[in-house]
PDB file of C-alpha atoms and ligand atoms in Angstrom:
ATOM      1  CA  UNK A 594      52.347 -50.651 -57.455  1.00 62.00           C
ATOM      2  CA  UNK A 595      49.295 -48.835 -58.939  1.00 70.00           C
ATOM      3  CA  UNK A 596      47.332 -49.297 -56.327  1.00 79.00           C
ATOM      4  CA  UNK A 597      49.683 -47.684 -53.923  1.00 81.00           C
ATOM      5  CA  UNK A 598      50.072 -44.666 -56.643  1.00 88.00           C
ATOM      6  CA  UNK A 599      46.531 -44.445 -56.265  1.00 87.00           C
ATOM      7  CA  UNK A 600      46.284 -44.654 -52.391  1.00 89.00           C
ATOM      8  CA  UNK A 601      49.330 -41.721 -52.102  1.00 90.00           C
ATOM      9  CA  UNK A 602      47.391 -39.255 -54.790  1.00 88.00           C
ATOM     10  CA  UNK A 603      44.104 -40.125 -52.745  1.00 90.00           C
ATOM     11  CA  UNK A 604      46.218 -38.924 -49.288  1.00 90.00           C
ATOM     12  CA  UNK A 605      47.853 -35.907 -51.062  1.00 89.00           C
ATOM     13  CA  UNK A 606      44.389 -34.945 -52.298  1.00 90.00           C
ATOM     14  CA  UNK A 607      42.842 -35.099 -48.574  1.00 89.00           C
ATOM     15  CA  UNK A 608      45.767 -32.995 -47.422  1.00 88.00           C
ATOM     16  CA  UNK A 609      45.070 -30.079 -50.275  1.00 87.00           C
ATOM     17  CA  UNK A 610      41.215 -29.775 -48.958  1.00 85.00           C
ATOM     18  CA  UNK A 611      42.401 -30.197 -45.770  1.00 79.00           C
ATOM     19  CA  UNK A 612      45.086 -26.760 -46.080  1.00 79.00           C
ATOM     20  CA  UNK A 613      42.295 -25.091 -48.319  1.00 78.00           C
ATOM     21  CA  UNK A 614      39.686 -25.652 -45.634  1.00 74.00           C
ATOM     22  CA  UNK A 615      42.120 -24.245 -42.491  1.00 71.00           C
ATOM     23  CA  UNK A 616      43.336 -21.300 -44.080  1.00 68.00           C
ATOM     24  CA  UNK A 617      39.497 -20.354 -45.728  1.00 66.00           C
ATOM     25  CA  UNK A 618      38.459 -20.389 -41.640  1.00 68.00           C
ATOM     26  CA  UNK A 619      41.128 -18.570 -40.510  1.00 67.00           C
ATOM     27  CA  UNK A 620      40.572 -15.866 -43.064  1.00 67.00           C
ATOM     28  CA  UNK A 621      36.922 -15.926 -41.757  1.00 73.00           C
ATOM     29  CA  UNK A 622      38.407 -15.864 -38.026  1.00 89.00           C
ATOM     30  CA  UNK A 623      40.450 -13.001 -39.194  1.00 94.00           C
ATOM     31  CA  UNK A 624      36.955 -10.934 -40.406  1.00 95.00           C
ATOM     32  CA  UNK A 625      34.723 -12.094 -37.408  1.00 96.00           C
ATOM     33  CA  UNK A 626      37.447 -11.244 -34.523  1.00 96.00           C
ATOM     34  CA  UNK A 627      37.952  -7.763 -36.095  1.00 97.00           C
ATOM     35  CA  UNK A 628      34.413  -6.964 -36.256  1.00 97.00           C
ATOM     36  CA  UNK A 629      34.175  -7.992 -32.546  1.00 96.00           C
ATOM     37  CA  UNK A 630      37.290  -6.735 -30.993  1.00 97.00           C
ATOM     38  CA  UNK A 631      38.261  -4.012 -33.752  1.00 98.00           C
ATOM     39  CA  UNK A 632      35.543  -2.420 -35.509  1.00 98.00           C
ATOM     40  CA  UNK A 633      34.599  -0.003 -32.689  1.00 97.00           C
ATOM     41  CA  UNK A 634      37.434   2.281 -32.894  1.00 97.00           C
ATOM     42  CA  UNK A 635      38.925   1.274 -36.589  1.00 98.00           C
ATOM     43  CA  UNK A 636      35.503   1.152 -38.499  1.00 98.00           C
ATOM     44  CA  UNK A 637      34.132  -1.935 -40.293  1.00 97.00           C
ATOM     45  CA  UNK A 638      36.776  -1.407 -43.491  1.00 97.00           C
ATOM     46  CA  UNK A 639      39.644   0.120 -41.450  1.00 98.00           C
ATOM     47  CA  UNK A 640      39.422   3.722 -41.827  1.00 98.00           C
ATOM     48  CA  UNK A 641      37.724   5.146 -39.119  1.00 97.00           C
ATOM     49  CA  UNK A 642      40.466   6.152 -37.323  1.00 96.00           C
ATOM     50  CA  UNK A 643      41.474   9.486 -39.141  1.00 92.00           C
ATOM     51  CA  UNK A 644      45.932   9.639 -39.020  1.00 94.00           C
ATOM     52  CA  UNK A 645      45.656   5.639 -38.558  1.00 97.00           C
ATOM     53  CA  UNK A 646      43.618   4.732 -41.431  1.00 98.00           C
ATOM     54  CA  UNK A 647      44.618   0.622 -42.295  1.00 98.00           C
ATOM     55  CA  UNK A 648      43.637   0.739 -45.399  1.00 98.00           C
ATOM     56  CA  UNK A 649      46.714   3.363 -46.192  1.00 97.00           C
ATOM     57  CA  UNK A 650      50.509   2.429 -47.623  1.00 96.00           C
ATOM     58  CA  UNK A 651      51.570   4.070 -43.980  1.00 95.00           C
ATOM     59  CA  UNK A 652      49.596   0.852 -42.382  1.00 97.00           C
ATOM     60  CA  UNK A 653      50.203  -1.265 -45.111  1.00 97.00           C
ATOM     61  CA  UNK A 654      53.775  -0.972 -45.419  1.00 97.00           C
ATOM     62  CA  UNK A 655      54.614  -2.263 -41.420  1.00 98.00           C
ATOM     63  CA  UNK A 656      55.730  -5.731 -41.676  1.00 98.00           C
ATOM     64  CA  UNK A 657      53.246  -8.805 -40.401  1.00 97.00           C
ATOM     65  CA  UNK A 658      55.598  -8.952 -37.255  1.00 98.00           C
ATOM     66  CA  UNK A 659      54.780  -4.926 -36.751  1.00 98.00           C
ATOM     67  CA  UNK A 660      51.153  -5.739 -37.025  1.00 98.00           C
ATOM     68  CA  UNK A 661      50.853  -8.792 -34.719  1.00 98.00           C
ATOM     69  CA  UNK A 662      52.683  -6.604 -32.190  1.00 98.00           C
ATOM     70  CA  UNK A 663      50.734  -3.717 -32.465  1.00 98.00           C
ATOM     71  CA  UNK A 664      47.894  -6.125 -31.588  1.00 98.00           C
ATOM     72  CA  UNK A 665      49.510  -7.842 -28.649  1.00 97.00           C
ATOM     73  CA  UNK A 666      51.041  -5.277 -27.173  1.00 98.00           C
ATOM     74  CA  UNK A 667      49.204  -2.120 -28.088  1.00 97.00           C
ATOM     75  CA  UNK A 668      49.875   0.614 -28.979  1.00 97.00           C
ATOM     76  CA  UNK A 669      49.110   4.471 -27.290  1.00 96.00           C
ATOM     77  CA  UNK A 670      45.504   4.592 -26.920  1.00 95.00           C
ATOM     78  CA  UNK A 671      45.013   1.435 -28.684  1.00 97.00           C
ATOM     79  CA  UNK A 672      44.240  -1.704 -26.167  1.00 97.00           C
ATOM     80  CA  UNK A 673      46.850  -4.659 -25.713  1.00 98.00           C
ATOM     81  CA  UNK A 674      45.366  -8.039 -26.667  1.00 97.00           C
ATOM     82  CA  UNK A 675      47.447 -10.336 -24.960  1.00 96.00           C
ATOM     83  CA  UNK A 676      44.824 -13.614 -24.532  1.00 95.00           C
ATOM     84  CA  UNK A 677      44.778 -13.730 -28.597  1.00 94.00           C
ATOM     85  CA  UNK A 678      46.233 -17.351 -29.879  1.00 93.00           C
ATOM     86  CA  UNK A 679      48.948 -16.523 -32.303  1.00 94.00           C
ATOM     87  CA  UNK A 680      46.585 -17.329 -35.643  1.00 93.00           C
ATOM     88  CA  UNK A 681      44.267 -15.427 -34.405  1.00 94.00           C
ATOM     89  CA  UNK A 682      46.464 -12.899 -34.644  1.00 96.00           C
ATOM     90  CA  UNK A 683      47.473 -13.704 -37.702  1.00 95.00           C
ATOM     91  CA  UNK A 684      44.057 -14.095 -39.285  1.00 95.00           C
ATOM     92  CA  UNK A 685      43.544 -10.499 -37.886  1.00 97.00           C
ATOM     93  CA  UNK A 686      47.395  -9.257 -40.131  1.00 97.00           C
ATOM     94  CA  UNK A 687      45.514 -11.146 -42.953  1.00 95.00           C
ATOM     95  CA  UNK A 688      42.154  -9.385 -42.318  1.00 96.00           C
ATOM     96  CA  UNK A 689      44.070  -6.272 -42.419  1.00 97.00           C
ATOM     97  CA  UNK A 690      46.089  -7.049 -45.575  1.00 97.00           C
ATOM     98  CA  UNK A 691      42.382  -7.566 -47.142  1.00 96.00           C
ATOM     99  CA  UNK A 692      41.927  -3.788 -46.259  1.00 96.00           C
ATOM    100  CA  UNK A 693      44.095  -2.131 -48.598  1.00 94.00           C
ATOM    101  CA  UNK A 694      42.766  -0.080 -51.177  1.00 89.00           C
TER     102      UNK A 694
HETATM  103  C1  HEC B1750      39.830   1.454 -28.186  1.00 77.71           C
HETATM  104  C2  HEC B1750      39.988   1.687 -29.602  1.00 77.71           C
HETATM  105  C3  HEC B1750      40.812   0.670 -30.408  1.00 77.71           C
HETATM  106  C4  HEC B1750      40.558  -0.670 -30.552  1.00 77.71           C
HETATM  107  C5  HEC B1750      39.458  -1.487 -29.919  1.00 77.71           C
HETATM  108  C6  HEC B1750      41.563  -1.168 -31.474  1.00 77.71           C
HETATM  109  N1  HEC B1750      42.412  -0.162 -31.846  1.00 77.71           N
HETATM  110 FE1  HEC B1750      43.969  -0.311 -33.177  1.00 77.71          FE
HETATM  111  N2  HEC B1750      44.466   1.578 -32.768  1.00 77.71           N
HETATM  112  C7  HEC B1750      43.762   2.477 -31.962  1.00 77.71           C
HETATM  113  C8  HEC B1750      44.484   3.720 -31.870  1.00 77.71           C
HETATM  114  C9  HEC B1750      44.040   4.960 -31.089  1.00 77.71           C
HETATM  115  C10 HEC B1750      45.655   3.559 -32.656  1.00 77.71           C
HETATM  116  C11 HEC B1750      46.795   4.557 -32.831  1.00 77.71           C
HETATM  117  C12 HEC B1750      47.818   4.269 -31.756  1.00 77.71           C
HETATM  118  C13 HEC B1750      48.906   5.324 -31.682  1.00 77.71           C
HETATM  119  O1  HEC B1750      49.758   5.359 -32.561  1.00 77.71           O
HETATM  120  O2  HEC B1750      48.881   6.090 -30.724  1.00 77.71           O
HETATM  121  C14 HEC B1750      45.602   2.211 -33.205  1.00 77.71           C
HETATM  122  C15 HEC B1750      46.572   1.673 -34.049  1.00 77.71           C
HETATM  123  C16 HEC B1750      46.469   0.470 -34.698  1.00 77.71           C
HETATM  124  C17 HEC B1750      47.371  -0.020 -35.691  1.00 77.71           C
HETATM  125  C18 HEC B1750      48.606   0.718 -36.195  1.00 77.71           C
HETATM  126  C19 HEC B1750      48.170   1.788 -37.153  1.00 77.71           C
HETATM  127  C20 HEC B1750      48.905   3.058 -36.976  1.00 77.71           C
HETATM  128  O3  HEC B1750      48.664   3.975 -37.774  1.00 77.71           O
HETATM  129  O4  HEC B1750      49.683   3.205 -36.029  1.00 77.71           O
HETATM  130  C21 HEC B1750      46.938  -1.242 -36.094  1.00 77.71           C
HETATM  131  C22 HEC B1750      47.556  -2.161 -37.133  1.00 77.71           C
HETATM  132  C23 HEC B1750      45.751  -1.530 -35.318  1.00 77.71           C
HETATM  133  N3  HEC B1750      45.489  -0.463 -34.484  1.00 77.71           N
HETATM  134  C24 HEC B1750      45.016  -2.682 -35.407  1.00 77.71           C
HETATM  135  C25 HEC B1750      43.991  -3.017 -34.532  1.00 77.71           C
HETATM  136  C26 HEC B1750      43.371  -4.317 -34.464  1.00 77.71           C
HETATM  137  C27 HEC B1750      43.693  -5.482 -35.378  1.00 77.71           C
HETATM  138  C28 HEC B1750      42.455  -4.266 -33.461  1.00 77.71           C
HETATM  139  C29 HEC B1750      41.571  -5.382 -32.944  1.00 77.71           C
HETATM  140  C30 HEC B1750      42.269  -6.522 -32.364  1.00 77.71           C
HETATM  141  C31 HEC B1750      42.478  -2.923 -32.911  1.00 77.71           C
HETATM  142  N4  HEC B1750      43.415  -2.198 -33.579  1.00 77.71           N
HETATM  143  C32 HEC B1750      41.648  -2.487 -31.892  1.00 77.71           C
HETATM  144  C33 HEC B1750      42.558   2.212 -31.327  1.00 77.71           C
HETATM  145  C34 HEC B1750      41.978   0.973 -31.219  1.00 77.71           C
END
């Protein structure tokens, strides 16, 4: 009985660094894919773009589901980025999210 105990805490353990490791690297994904793709128009902390500043509440306040489709399917003079796997998209929301001031 203990033994199993131990062998289901060991398992439950694995699976904690396991979650903590994937979403770390997708936050990171998030960072590097905006500097590559992003950065040019937006600036490197989001508010390059005077009247479309991310870092504002008027950014802020769109939903996650605004955001990612803002990203895929662009948006005026903003580029559509339809080849994006869905988390990177959403590491790119949660880059965003990190903007706010
Ligand atoms: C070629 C320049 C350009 C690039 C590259 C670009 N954007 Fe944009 N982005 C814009 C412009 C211009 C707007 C405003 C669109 C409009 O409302 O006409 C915009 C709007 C947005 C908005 C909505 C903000 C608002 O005020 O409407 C978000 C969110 C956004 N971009 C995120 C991103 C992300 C994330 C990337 C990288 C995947 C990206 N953009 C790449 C030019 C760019």
């Amino acid at each position: 009985m203990k033994k199993i105990s131990i062998q289901v805490l060991t398992l439950v353990a694995a699976l904690a660094v396991i979650l903590t490791l994937s979403l770390s690297a997708s936050a990171q994904d998030g960072a590097a894919l905006y500097k590559a793709k992003c950065a040019m128009c937006h600036g490197p902390d989001g508010s390059k773009l005077a009247g479309h500043n991310l870092q504002t509440a008027d950014v802020q306040k769109l939903s996650d589901a605004d955001i990612s489709g803002i990203i895929t399917n662009g948006k005026g003079k903003m580029p559509a980025y339809k080849s994006l796997k869905p988390e990177e998209v959403k590491g790119l929301v949660d880059h965003i999210r990190t903007l706010k001031k």
